[in-house]
Coordinates of C-alpha atoms in Angstrom, one line a residue:
M1 CA 68.1 113.6 51.9
K2 CA 68.1 110.5 54.2
E3 CA 71.9 110.4 53.9
K4 CA 72.1 114.1 54.9
D5 CA 69.7 113.5 57.9
S6 CA 71.8 110.6 58.9
E7 CA 75.0 112.7 58.9
S8 CA 73.1 115.4 60.9
K9 CA 72.1 112.8 63.5
I10 CA 75.6 111.6 63.9
K11 CA 76.8 115.2 64.3
D12 CA 74.1 115.7 67.0
D13 CA 75.1 112.5 68.7
K14 CA 78.6 113.9 69.2
T15 CA 77.2 116.7 71.4
D16 CA 77.3 116.7 75.2
N17 CA 74.2 114.6 75.4
S18 CA 76.0 111.6 73.8
F19 CA 79.6 111.8 74.8
I20 CA 81.0 111.9 78.3
F21 CA 84.5 113.2 77.5
S22 CA 85.8 115.9 75.2
N23 CA 89.3 116.2 73.7
E24 CA 89.7 119.6 75.3
N25 CA 89.6 120.8 78.9
V26 CA 86.0 121.8 79.2
N27 CA 85.2 121.1 82.8
I28 CA 87.2 123.9 84.4
G29 CA 86.7 126.3 87.2
R30 CA 85.5 125.6 90.7
Q31 CA 83.7 122.2 91.1
P32 CA 80.9 122.5 93.7
E33 CA 80.8 118.8 94.4
F34 CA 84.4 119.1 95.7
D35 CA 83.3 121.7 98.2
Y36 CA 80.5 119.4 99.4
L37 CA 82.9 116.6 100.0
K38 CA 85.3 118.9 101.8
T39 CA 82.5 120.0 104.0
L40 CA 81.6 116.4 104.9
A41 CA 85.2 115.6 105.6
I42 CA 85.8 118.5 107.9
I43 CA 82.7 117.8 109.9
I44 CA 83.8 114.2 110.4
L45 CA 87.3 115.2 111.3
I46 CA 86.1 117.7 113.9
A47 CA 84.0 115.1 115.5
S48 CA 86.9 112.6 115.4
H49 CA 89.4 115.0 116.9
L50 CA 86.8 115.9 119.6
N51 CA 86.5 112.3 120.4
V52 CA 90.3 112.0 120.7
G53 CA 90.6 115.2 122.8
Y54 CA 87.6 114.6 125.1
S55 CA 87.1 110.8 125.1
Y56 CA 83.5 110.7 123.8
C57 CA 81.5 112.5 121.2
Y58 CA 78.0 111.4 120.2
L59 CA 78.4 112.9 116.7
Y60 CA 81.5 110.9 116.1
K61 CA 79.8 107.7 117.3
T62 CA 77.0 108.4 114.9
L63 CA 79.4 109.0 112.0
E64 CA 82.0 106.3 112.9
D65 CA 81.2 104.1 109.9
V66 CA 81.2 107.1 107.6
E67 CA 84.7 107.9 108.9
A68 CA 85.9 104.6 107.5
L69 CA 85.0 106.1 104.1
I70 CA 85.5 109.8 104.5
S71 CA 88.6 110.7 106.5
A72 CA 92.1 112.1 106.1
A73 CA 92.4 110.1 102.8
T74 CA 89.6 112.4 101.5
F75 CA 91.9 115.4 102.0
M76 CA 94.6 113.6 100.1
F77 CA 92.4 112.6 97.2
L78 CA 91.1 116.2 96.9
M79 CA 94.6 117.6 97.2
G80 CA 95.6 115.4 94.1
M81 CA 92.5 116.6 92.2
G82 CA 93.3 120.2 93.2
M83 CA 96.8 119.9 91.8
K84 CA 95.3 119.6 88.3
Y85 CA 93.0 122.6 88.8
S86 CA 95.8 124.7 90.2
R87 CA 97.3 127.4 88.0
H88 CA 100.7 126.3 89.0
H89 CA 102.1 123.1 87.5
E90 CA 105.8 123.8 87.5
I91 CA 108.2 121.5 89.4
K92 CA 109.6 124.4 91.3
H93 CA 106.1 125.2 92.6
F94 CA 105.7 121.7 93.9
V95 CA 109.1 122.0 95.7
S96 CA 108.2 125.4 97.1
R97 CA 104.8 124.2 98.2
G98 CA 106.2 121.1 99.8
I99 CA 108.7 123.1 101.8
T100 CA 106.0 125.5 102.9
L101 CA 103.7 122.7 104.0
L102 CA 106.5 121.0 106.0
T103 CA 107.3 124.3 107.7
L104 CA 103.6 125.0 108.4
A105 CA 103.2 121.4 109.8
Q106 CA 105.9 122.1 112.5
F107 CA 104.3 125.4 113.4
F108 CA 100.9 123.6 113.7
N109 CA 102.4 120.9 115.8
F110 CA 104.0 123.5 118.1
L111 CA 100.7 125.3 118.7
R112 CA 98.6 122.1 119.0
D113 CA 101.0 119.9 121.1
T114 CA 104.2 121.5 122.2
L115 CA 103.0 124.9 123.6
P116 CA 100.0 123.6 125.7
N117 CA 102.1 120.8 127.1
L118 CA 105.0 123.0 128.0
I119 CA 102.5 125.3 129.8
A120 CA 101.0 122.3 131.5
F121 CA 104.5 121.2 132.7
W122 CA 105.2 124.6 134.0
R123 CA 101.9 124.5 135.9
T124 CA 102.1 121.0 137.3
G125 CA 105.8 119.8 137.1
D126 CA 104.5 116.5 135.7
K127 CA 107.2 115.2 133.3
V128 CA 104.6 113.4 131.2
F129 CA 103.8 116.7 129.6
I130 CA 107.4 117.0 128.5
S131 CA 107.2 113.8 126.5
R132 CA 104.0 115.0 124.9
A133 CA 105.7 118.3 124.0
L134 CA 108.0 116.3 121.7
L135 CA 105.0 115.7 119.4
I136 CA 106.2 118.7 117.5
I137 CA 107.8 116.2 115.1
R138 CA 104.7 114.0 114.8
G139 CA 103.6 112.9 111.3
D140 CA 100.5 115.0 110.7
I141 CA 98.5 115.2 107.5
L142 CA 100.3 118.5 106.7
T143 CA 103.6 116.7 107.0
F144 CA 102.3 114.1 104.6
A145 CA 101.1 116.8 102.2
G146 CA 104.6 118.4 102.2
Y147 CA 106.4 115.2 101.4
S148 CA 103.8 114.3 98.8
H149 CA 104.5 117.5 96.9
L150 CA 108.3 116.9 97.1
F151 CA 107.9 113.3 96.0
L152 CA 105.6 114.4 93.1
A153 CA 108.1 117.0 92.1
L154 CA 110.8 114.3 91.9
L155 CA 108.6 112.0 89.8
K156 CA 107.7 114.8 87.4
K157 CA 111.4 115.8 87.2
I158 CA 112.1 112.3 85.7
K159 CA 109.2 112.9 83.4
L160 CA 106.8 110.2 84.5
S161 CA 103.3 110.4 83.3
D162 CA 100.3 110.6 85.6
I163 CA 99.5 106.9 85.0
D164 CA 103.1 106.0 85.8
I165 CA 102.9 107.9 89.1
L166 CA 99.6 106.1 89.9
I167 CA 101.2 102.7 89.3
I168 CA 104.2 103.5 91.5
S169 CA 101.8 104.7 94.3
I170 CA 99.8 101.4 94.0
I171 CA 103.0 99.4 94.4
M172 CA 104.0 101.5 97.5
N173 CA 100.6 101.0 99.0
L174 CA 100.7 97.2 98.5
I175 CA 104.1 96.8 100.2
V176 CA 103.6 99.0 103.2
Y177 CA 101.3 96.7 105.3
P178 CA 103.4 93.5 104.8
L179 CA 106.5 95.6 105.5
S180 CA 104.9 96.8 108.8
M181 CA 104.4 93.2 109.9
I182 CA 107.9 91.9 109.2
M183 CA 109.9 95.1 110.0
K184 CA 110.6 96.0 113.6
S185 CA 110.4 99.7 114.5
P186 CA 113.7 101.3 115.7
N187 CA 114.1 101.7 119.5
N188 CA 115.1 105.3 119.1
F189 CA 112.0 107.5 119.1
L190 CA 113.5 110.2 116.8
L191 CA 114.6 107.7 114.2
S192 CA 111.3 105.8 114.4
Q193 CA 109.4 109.1 113.9
I194 CA 111.4 110.2 110.9
L195 CA 111.0 106.7 109.4
G196 CA 107.3 106.9 110.2
Y197 CA 106.9 109.7 107.7
F198 CA 107.4 107.2 105.0
I199 CA 106.5 103.7 106.3
F200 CA 104.5 102.6 109.3
T201 CA 106.3 102.5 112.7
N202 CA 105.3 102.6 116.4
A203 CA 105.9 106.3 116.6
E204 CA 103.3 109.0 115.6
S205 CA 103.1 107.5 112.1
Y206 CA 99.5 108.3 111.1
F207 CA 100.0 109.0 107.4
P208 CA 103.1 107.3 106.1
L209 CA 103.8 108.4 102.5
C210 CA 104.0 104.8 101.2
G211 CA 100.5 104.0 102.4
H212 CA 98.7 107.1 101.5
F213 CA 100.4 108.6 98.4
V214 CA 98.0 106.4 96.3
F215 CA 95.1 108.8 97.2
V216 CA 97.1 111.8 95.9
A217 CA 98.3 110.0 92.8
F218 CA 94.8 108.8 92.0
G219 CA 93.4 112.3 92.5
N220 CA 96.1 113.8 90.3
W221 CA 95.4 111.2 87.6
L222 CA 91.6 111.6 87.8
G223 CA 91.9 115.4 87.8
G224 CA 93.4 115.3 84.3
I225 CA 90.4 113.2 83.1
Y226 CA 87.9 115.2 85.1
Q227 CA 88.7 118.4 83.2
K228 CA 87.7 116.7 80.0
I229 CA 84.2 115.7 81.2
S230 CA 81.6 117.3 78.9
N231 CA 78.6 115.4 80.3
K232 CA 78.7 115.2 84.1
D233 CA 75.2 113.8 84.3
K234 CA 76.1 110.7 82.3
F235 CA 79.5 110.4 84.0
Y236 CA 78.1 110.5 87.5
N237 CA 75.2 108.2 86.7
R238 CA 77.6 105.5 85.7
I239 CA 79.9 106.2 88.6
F240 CA 77.0 105.9 91.1
I241 CA 75.7 102.7 89.5
V242 CA 79.1 101.1 89.9
C243 CA 80.3 102.6 93.2
F244 CA 77.2 102.6 95.4
P245 CA 76.5 98.9 95.6
T246 CA 80.3 98.1 95.7
V247 CA 80.9 100.5 98.6
I248 CA 77.9 99.3 100.6
I249 CA 78.6 95.6 100.1
Y250 CA 82.3 95.8 100.8
Q251 CA 81.6 98.0 103.9
Y252 CA 79.2 95.5 105.3
F253 CA 81.5 92.5 104.6
R254 CA 84.6 94.3 105.9
K255 CA 82.9 95.4 109.1
N256 CA 81.5 92.0 110.0
N257 CA 84.2 89.7 108.8
K258 CA 87.9 89.2 109.6
I259 CA 89.8 89.3 106.3
P260 CA 93.2 87.6 106.1
L261 CA 96.2 89.8 105.4
L262 CA 94.1 93.0 106.2
P263 CA 94.1 94.9 109.5
E264 CA 91.0 94.9 111.7
Y265 CA 88.1 97.1 110.5
N266 CA 88.4 100.7 111.8
S267 CA 91.6 99.8 113.7
Y268 CA 94.6 102.1 114.1
E269 CA 96.3 100.1 111.2
H270 CA 93.2 100.3 109.0
Y271 CA 93.1 104.0 109.4
C272 CA 96.9 104.6 109.0
L273 CA 97.7 102.2 106.2
S274 CA 94.6 101.8 104.0
P275 CA 96.2 98.7 102.4
G276 CA 95.1 97.5 98.9
P277 CA 91.3 96.7 98.9
D278 CA 90.7 99.3 101.7
A279 CA 92.3 102.1 99.6
I280 CA 90.1 101.1 96.6
H281 CA 87.1 101.1 98.8
R282 CA 87.8 104.6 100.1
L283 CA 88.4 105.9 96.6
M284 CA 85.2 104.4 95.3
A285 CA 83.4 106.0 98.3
H286 CA 84.8 109.3 97.4
M287 CA 83.5 109.0 93.8
M288 CA 80.1 107.8 95.1
F289 CA 79.8 110.9 97.4
L290 CA 80.9 113.2 94.6
S291 CA 78.1 111.8 92.4
I292 CA 75.6 112.3 95.2
F293 CA 76.8 115.8 95.9
Y294 CA 76.7 116.7 92.2
K295 CA 73.1 115.7 92.0
I296 CA 72.3 117.6 95.2
D297 CA 73.9 120.8 93.9
K298 CA 72.2 120.5 90.6
M299 CA 68.8 120.0 92.4
L300 CA 69.4 123.0 94.6
G301 CA 70.5 125.2 91.7
K302 CA 72.9 127.1 93.9
T303 CA 75.7 126.0 96.1
P304 CA 74.9 126.9 99.8
Y305 CA 77.1 129.6 101.4
L306 CA 78.4 127.3 104.1
V307 CA 79.4 124.7 101.6
K308 CA 81.5 127.2 99.6
H309 CA 82.9 128.6 102.8
F310 CA 84.0 125.2 104.2
G311 CA 85.4 124.3 100.7
K312 CA 87.4 127.5 100.5
N313 CA 88.8 127.3 104.1
L314 CA 89.3 123.6 104.5
N315 CA 92.9 123.8 105.8
Q316 CA 92.0 126.7 108.2
Y317 CA 89.2 124.8 109.8
Y318 CA 91.3 121.7 110.1
M319 CA 94.1 123.5 111.9
L320 CA 92.1 125.9 114.0
T321 CA 89.6 123.3 115.3
Y322 CA 92.3 120.8 116.1
I323 CA 94.4 123.4 117.9
I324 CA 91.5 124.6 120.0
I325 CA 90.5 121.0 120.9
M326 CA 93.9 119.8 121.9
Q327 CA 94.9 123.0 123.8
S328 CA 91.7 122.9 125.8
S329 CA 92.0 119.2 126.4
T330 CA 95.6 119.6 127.7
F331 CA 94.4 122.4 129.9
L332 CA 91.7 120.2 131.4
I333 CA 94.1 117.4 132.1
S334 CA 96.6 119.7 133.8
T335 CA 93.9 121.3 136.0
K336 CA 91.3 118.6 136.6
G337 CA 93.5 115.6 136.1
E338 CA 91.3 114.1 133.4
K339 CA 89.5 114.8 130.1
F340 CA 85.7 115.2 129.8
T341 CA 84.0 111.8 130.4
S342 CA 81.1 110.2 128.7
E343 CA 78.8 111.8 131.2
M344 CA 79.5 115.1 129.6
K345 CA 76.6 115.2 127.1
N346 CA 77.3 118.6 125.6
L347 CA 80.3 117.7 123.5
D348 CA 78.4 117.9 120.3
L349 CA 77.4 121.5 121.3
L350 CA 81.1 122.0 122.1
A351 CA 81.9 120.9 118.5
A352 CA 79.5 123.5 117.2
A353 CA 81.0 126.1 119.4
I354 CA 84.5 125.3 118.3
T355 CA 83.5 125.4 114.7
A356 CA 81.8 128.8 115.2
S357 CA 84.9 130.1 117.0
S358 CA 87.0 129.0 114.0
W359 CA 84.5 130.7 111.6
F360 CA 84.9 133.9 113.6
L361 CA 88.7 133.8 113.5
I362 CA 88.7 133.0 109.8
E363 CA 86.4 135.9 109.1
M364 CA 88.5 138.3 111.1
N365 CA 91.6 137.1 109.3
D366 CA 90.0 137.6 105.9
K367 CA 89.0 141.1 106.9
Y368 CA 92.0 142.4 108.7
I369 CA 95.1 140.2 108.6
H370 CA 94.9 138.4 105.2
F371 CA 97.1 135.5 106.2
T372 CA 96.5 132.7 103.7
I373 CA 96.7 128.9 104.0
T374 CA 95.9 127.1 100.7

């Protein structure tokens, strides 16, 4: 009898309450914590873009330290996770998706940079707007996403596993910052920009593939594991215990100390390259926030409408808000000769207005046009 009870107890211990992972894909479907993280990321990016377009944004200054954790790298990490949750895993889909994203990136750059600057040149005759119109070839996050899909298709074509891809991405990340210090950028702007899609140059090289592909690769690898989680409570309890103190301590140390062989905290290079320890820090921050958002969603019992809405329309908000900000900023420069200054204290209200305008356009599209960006 005791032996039977012991066997029963062992069987019970193998339920969700005792084991974190299953042998099967049991954690499928939409993951609410992803939507929370997307919502936080888009709020920070709107504030960041407003700070770029209008010189000063109180919301951005408040969230500046959070941006060191949650930024464009968050989009990349979630893109990698989403690849595992997508219904399409064929190589041809990655190729098709990559080409579509690269095309979309050029259209986005045209609306955000080229069109408003050409109009500004037509109004003023100032040739500085012509040079800014050439930003149609800038390396935006959509460009990065396109090349990431094509590169991933190539790696899958030669039948590399997810862990192999992750190792390659780590090596790429480790070499990109030293390479940027010893390699001189080409004098030709076009050549420098094309090279800047892959390594860091003095052109509009915000998201070089070598520096940021690690976020996609880690998300892709983790996504395969994530689907097998049978006990998210235990999983995220352990994640939070490890990640929270590590993220906070590293953030404090990184901000207040100059670390040899790493760029200055929250500098252009820090943002664009995320070398080694900084990449690990951001990935751990992503996991920490996912654990927090999982707990919040469980406590609420229902994912708020706005969280689901932002999660579903992440790309739309990114593109629409950025286009509105940069077009209006260019218009102001061409008419008033300057951006809004720090005396303009309503920029946070402007951020809300831009977000609301984007919401309206998205709703109208969903009802009448049905143009999709996923």
